[in-house]
mmCIF file of C-alpha atoms in Angstrom:
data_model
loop_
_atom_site.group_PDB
_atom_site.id
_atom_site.type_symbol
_atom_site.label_atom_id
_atom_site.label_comp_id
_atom_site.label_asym_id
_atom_site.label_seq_id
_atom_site.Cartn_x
_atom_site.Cartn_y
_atom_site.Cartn_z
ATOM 1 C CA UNK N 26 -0.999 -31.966 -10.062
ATOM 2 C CA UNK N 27 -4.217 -33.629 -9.648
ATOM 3 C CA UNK N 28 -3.229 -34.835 -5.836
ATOM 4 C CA UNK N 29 -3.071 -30.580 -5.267
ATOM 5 C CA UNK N 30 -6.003 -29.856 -7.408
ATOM 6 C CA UNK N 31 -7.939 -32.356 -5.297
ATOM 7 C CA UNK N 32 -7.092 -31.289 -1.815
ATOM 8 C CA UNK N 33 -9.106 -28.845 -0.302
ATOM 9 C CA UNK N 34 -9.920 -27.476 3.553
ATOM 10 C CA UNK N 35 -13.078 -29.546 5.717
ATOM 11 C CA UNK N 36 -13.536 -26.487 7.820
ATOM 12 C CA UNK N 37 -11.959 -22.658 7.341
ATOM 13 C CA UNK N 38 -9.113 -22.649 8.979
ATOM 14 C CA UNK N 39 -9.829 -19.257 10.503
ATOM 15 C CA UNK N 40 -13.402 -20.502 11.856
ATOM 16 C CA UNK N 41 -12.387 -21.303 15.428
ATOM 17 C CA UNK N 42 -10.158 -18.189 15.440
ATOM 18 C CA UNK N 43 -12.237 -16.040 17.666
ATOM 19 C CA UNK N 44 -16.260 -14.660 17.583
ATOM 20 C CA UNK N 45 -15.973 -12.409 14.213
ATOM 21 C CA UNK N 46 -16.158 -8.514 14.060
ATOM 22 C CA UNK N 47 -19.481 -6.915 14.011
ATOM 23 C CA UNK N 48 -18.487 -3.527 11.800
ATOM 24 C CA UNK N 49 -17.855 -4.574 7.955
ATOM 25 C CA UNK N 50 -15.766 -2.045 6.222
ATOM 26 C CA UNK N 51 -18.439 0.056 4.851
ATOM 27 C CA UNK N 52 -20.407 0.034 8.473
ATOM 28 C CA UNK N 53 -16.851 1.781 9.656
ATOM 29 C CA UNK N 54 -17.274 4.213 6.488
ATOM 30 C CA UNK N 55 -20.664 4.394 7.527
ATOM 31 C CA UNK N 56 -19.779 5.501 11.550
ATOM 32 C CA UNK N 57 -17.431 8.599 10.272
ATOM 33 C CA UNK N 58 -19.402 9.796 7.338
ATOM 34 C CA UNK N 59 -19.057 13.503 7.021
ATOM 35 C CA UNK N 60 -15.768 13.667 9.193
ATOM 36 C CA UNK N 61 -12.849 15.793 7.723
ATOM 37 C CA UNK N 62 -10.403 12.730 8.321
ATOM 38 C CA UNK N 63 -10.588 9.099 9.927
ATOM 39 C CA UNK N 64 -8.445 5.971 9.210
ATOM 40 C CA UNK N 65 -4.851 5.115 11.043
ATOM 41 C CA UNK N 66 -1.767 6.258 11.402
ATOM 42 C CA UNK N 67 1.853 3.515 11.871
ATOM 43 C CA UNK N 68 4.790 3.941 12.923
ATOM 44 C CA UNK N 69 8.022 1.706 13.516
ATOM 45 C CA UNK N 70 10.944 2.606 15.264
ATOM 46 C CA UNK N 71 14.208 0.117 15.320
ATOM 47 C CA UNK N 72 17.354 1.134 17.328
ATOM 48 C CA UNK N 73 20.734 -1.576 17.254
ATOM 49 C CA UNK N 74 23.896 -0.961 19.225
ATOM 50 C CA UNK N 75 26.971 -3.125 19.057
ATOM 51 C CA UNK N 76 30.211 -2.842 16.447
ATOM 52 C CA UNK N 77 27.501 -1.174 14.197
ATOM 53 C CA UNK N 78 24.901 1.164 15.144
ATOM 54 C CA UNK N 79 21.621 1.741 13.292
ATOM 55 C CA UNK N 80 18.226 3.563 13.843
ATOM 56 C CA UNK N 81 15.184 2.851 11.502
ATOM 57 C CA UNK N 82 12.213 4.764 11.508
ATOM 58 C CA UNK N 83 9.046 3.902 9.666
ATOM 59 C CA UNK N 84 5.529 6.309 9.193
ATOM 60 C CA UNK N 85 2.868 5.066 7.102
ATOM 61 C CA UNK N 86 -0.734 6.614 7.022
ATOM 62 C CA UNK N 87 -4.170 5.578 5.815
ATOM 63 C CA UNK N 88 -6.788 8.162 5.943
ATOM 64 C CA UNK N 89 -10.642 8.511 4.542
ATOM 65 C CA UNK N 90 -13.442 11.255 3.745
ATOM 66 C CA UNK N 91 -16.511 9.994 3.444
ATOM 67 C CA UNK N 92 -19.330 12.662 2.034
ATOM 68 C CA UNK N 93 -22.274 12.397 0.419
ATOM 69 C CA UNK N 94 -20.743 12.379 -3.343
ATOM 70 C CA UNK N 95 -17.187 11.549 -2.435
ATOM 71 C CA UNK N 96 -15.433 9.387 -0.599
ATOM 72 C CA UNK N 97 -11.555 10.465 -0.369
ATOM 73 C CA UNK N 98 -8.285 8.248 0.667
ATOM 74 C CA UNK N 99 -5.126 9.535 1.341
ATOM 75 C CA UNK N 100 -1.899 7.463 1.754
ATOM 76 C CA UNK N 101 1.669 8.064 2.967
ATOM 77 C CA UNK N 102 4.726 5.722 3.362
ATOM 78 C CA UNK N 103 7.846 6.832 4.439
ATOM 79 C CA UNK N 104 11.304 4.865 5.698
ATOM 80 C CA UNK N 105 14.128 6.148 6.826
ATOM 81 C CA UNK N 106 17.502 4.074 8.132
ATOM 82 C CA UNK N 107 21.056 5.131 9.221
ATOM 83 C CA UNK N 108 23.985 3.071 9.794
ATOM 84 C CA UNK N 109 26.796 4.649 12.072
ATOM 85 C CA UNK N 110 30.251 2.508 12.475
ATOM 86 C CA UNK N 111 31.137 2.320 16.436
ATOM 87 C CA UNK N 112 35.002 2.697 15.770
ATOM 88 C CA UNK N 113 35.190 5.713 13.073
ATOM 89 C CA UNK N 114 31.775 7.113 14.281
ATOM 90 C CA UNK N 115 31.177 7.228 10.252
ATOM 91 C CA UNK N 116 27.103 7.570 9.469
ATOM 92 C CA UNK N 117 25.750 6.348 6.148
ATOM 93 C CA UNK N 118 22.228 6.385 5.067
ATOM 94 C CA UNK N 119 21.207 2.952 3.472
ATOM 95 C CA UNK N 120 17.648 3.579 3.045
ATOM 96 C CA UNK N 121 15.515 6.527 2.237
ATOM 97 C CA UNK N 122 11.923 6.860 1.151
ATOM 98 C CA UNK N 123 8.532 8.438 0.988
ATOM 99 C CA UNK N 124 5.476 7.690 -1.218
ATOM 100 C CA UNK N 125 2.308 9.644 -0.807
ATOM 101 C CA UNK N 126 -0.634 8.693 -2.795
ATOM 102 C CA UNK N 127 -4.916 10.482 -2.723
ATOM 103 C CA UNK N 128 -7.756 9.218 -4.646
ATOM 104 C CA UNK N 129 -11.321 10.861 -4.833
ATOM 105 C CA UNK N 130 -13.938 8.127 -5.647
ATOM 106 C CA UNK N 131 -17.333 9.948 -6.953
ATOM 107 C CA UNK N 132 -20.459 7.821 -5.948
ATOM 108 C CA UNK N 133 -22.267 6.950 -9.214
ATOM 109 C CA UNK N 134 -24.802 3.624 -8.377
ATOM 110 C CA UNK N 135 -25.748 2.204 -5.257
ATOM 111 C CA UNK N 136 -23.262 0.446 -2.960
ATOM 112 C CA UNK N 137 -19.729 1.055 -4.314
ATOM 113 C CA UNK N 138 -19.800 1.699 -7.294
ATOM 114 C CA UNK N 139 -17.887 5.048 -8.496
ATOM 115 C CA UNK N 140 -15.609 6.546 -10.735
ATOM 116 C CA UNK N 141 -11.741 7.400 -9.324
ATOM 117 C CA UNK N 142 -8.984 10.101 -9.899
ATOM 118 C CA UNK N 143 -6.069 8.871 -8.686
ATOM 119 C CA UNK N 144 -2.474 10.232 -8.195
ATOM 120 C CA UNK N 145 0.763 9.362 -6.862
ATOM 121 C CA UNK N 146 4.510 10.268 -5.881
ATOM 122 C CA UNK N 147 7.157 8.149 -4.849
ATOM 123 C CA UNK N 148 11.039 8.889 -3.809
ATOM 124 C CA UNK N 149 13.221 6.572 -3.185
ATOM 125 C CA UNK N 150 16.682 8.050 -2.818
ATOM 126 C CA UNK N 151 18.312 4.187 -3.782
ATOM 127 C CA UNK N 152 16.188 3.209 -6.871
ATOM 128 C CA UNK N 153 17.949 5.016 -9.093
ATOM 129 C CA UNK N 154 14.979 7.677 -9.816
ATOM 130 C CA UNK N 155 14.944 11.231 -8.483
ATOM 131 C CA UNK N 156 10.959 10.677 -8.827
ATOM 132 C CA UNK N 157 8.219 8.381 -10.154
ATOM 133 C CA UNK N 158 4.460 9.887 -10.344
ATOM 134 C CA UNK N 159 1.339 8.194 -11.911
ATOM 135 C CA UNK N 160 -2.042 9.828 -12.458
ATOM 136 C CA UNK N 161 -4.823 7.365 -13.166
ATOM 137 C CA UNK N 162 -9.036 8.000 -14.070
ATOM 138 C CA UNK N 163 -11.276 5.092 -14.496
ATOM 139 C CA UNK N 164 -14.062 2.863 -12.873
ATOM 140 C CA UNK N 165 -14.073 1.418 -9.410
ATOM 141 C CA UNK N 166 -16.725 -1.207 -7.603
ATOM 142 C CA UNK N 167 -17.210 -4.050 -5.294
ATOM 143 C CA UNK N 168 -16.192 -7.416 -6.665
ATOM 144 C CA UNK N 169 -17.539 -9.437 -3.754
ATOM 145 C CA UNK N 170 -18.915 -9.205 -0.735
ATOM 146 C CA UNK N 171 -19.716 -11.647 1.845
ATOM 147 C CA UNK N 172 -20.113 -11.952 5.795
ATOM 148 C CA UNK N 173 -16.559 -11.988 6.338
ATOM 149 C CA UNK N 174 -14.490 -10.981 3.337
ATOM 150 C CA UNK N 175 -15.094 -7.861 0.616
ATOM 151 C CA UNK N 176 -12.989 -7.650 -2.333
ATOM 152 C CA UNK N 177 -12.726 -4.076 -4.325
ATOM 153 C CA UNK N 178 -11.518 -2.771 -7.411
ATOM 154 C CA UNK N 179 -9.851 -0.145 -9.334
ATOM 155 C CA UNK N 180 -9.378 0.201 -12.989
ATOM 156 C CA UNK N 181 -8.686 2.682 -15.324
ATOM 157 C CA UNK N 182 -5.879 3.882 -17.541
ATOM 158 C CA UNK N 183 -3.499 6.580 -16.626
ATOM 159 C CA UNK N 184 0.092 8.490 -17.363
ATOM 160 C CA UNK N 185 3.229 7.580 -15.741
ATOM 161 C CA UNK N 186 6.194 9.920 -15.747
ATOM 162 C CA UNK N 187 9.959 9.425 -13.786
ATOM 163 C CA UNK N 188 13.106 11.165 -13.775
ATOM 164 C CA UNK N 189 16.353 9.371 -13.263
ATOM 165 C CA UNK N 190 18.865 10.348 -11.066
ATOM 166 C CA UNK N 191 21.716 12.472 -11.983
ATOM 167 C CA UNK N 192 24.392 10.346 -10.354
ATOM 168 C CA UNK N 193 23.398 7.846 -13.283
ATOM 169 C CA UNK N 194 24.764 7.133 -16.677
ATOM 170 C CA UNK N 195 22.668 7.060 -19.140
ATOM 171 C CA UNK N 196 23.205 5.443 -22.685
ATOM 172 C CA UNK N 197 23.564 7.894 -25.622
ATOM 173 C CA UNK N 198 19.929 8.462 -26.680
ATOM 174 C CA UNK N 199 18.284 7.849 -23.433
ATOM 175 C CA UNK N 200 16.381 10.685 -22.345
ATOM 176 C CA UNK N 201 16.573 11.461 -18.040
ATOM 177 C CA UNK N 202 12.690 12.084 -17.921
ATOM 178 C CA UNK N 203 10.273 9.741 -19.680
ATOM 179 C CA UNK N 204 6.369 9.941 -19.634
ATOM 180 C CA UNK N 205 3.863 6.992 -20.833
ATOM 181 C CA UNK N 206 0.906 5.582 -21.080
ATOM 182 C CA UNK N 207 -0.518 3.105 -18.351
ATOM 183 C CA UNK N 208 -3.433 0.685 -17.538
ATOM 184 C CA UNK N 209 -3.917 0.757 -13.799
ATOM 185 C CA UNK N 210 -5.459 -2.385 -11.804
ATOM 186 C CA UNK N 211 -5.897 -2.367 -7.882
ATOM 187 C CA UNK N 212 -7.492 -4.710 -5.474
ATOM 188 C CA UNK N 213 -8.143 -4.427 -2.162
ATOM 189 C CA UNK N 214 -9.401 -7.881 -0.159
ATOM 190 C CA UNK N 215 -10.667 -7.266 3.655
ATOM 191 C CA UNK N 216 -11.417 -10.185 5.595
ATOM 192 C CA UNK N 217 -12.586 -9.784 9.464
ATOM 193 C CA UNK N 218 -11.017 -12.724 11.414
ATOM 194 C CA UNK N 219 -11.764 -11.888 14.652
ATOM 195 C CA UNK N 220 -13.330 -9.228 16.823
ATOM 196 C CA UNK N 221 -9.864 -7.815 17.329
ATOM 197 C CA UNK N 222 -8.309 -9.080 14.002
ATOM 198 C CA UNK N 223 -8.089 -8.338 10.175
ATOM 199 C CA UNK N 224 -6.383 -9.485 7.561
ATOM 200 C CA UNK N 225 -5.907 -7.166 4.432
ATOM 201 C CA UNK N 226 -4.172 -7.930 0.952
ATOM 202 C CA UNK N 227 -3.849 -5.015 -0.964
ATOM 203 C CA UNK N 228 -2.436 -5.140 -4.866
ATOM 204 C CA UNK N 229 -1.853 -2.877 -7.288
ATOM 205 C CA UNK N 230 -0.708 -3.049 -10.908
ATOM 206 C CA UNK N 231 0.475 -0.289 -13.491
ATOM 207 C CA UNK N 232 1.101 -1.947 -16.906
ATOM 208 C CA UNK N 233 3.001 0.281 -18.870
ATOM 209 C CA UNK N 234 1.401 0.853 -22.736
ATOM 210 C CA UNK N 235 4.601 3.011 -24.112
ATOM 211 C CA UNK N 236 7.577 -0.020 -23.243
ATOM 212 C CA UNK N 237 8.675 1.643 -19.788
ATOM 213 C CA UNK N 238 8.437 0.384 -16.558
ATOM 214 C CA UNK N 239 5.582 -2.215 -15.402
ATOM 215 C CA UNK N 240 4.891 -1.863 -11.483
ATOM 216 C CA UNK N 241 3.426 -4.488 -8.734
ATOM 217 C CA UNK N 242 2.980 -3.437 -5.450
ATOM 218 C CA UNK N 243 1.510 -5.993 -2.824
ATOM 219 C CA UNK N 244 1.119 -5.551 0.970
ATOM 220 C CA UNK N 245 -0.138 -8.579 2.696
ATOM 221 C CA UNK N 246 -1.445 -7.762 6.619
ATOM 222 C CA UNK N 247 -2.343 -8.882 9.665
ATOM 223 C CA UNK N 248 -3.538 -6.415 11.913
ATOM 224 C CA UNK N 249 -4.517 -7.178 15.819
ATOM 225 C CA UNK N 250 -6.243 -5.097 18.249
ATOM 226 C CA UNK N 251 -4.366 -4.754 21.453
ATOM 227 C CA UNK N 252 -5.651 -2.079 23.511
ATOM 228 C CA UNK N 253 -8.268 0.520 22.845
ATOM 229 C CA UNK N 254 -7.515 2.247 19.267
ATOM 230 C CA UNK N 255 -3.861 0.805 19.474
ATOM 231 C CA UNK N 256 -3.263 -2.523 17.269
ATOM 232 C CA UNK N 257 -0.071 -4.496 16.552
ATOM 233 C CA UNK N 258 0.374 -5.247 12.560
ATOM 234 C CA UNK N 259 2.807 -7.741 10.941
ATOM 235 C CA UNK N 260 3.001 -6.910 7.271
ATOM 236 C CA UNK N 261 4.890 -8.234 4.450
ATOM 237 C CA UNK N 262 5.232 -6.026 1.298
ATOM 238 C CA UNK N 263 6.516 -7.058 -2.170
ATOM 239 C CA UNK N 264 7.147 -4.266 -4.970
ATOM 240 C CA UNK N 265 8.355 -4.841 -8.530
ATOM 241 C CA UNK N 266 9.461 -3.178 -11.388
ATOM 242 C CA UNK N 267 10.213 -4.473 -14.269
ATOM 243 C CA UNK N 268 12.616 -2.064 -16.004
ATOM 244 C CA UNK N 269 15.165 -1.140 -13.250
ATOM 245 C CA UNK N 270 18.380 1.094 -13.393
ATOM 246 C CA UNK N 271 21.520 -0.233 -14.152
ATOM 247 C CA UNK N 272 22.682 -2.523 -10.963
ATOM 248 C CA UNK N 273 19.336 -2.162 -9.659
ATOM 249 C CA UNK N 274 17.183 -4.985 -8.687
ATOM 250 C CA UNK N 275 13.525 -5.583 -9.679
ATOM 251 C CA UNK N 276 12.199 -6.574 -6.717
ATOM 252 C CA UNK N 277 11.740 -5.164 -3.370
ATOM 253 C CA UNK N 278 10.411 -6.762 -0.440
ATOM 254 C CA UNK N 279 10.117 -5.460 3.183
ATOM 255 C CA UNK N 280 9.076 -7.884 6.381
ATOM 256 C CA UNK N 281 7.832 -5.318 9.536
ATOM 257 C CA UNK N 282 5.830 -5.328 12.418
ATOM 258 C CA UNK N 283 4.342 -2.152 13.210
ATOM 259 C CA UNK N 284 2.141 -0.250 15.648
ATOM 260 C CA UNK N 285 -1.158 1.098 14.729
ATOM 261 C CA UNK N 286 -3.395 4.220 15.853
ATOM 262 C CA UNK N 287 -7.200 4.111 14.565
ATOM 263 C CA UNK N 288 -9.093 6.870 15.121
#
């Protein structure tokens, strides 16, 4: 341990990357303030054909108001894939889901420092649950800021209700819809590597209080200008929970590369 603990980098190792951006995150809040809606909009599309055909689409969203009290995000996340076998021409669906999230952060202080409502919905026709929904209230502000990284924060309790699926058994006692108590705790790190780069690591954390599920959700990003208000972005995402349905694992994880509209 103390050979790791000792080692550490001579230079950054994004330093020679490219000359870095000249609009921080807030400057780009600051360009659209008073817009009805800004942010980006990706989408995915995979086709195979062979002894098995498959198409895979994937929409995800990320959209802002900025006003003079409130500043507004709005989220969606949707995936859809098909399976069709070449010989019997048989379709099956083998993944399908859509998560929409909004949050209204009320400018208290100076800089970013607020208070948040936040709510979600998430379906996800193979986890076992018809639904999963979390509202959240709390504090929000920035936990660092420098010339080429910010870090944010979220946190705040909340309520967390799901419904399981009817095609599942449940044991005698168990009731279908449950409802608890949650502390919420996101993070959201922006770092500008480049003129035409970013990398983002968002995290978020919902720690049941009432002995139901605990959830993680973590997308880690790397997003690329390429031409105009088009960029490329290679994302990994990791979600856990920690109280699954029966045959169901806890954790999810999804590898993409996606294009990107920002407007």
């Amino acid at each position: 341990m103390s050979i790791f603990s000792s080692v550490s980098w001579a230079v950054d190792p994004f330093e020679d990357f490219h000359q870095y951006g000249e609009l921080s995150d807030e400057e780009i809040h600051q360009l659209h303030a008073g817009e009805i809606l800004y942010g980006d909009i990706e989408f995915g599309f995979i086709a195979n054909n062979g002894n098995t055909k498959s198409t895979a689409f994937k929409l995800k969203s990320n959209l802002y108001q900025d006003f003079e009290h409130w500043r507004n995000q709005f989220k969606i996340d949707s995936l859809y894939k098909e399976e069709t076998d070449a010989n019997t021409d048989d379709s099956d669906v083998s993944a399908s889901r859509y998560y929409i999230s909004a949050q209204g952060n009320y400018k208290v202080g100076r800089d970013n420092e607020s208070l948040f409502i936040y709510g979600d919905y998430n379906n996800d026709k193979f986890s076992g649950k018809a639904y999963t929904a979390t509202i959240a209230l709390g504090y929000g502000n920035r936990l660092f800021e420098g010339e080429k990284n910010t870090v944010d924060f979220d946190i705040g309790p909340g309520l967390y209700i799901s419904k399981t699926d009817r095609d599942v058994e449940l044991a005698t006692g168990v009731k279908r819809t449950q409802e608890g108590q949650l502390l919420r705790l996101a993070l959201q790190w922006e770092r500008n590597v480049s003129k035409q780069t970013r990398f983002n690591q968002d995290v978020s954390i919902e720690k049941s209080l009432s002995g139901l599920s605990s959830r993680v959700f973590s997308e880690t990003a790397l997003v690329s200008q390429v031409m105009g208000g088009v960029s490329l972005k290679v994302s990994y995402t990791y979600r856990y929970n920690s109280h699954p349905e029966e045959n169901k694992k806890k954790v999810d994880t999804e590898l993409g590369a996606t294009l990107v509209y920002s407007f």
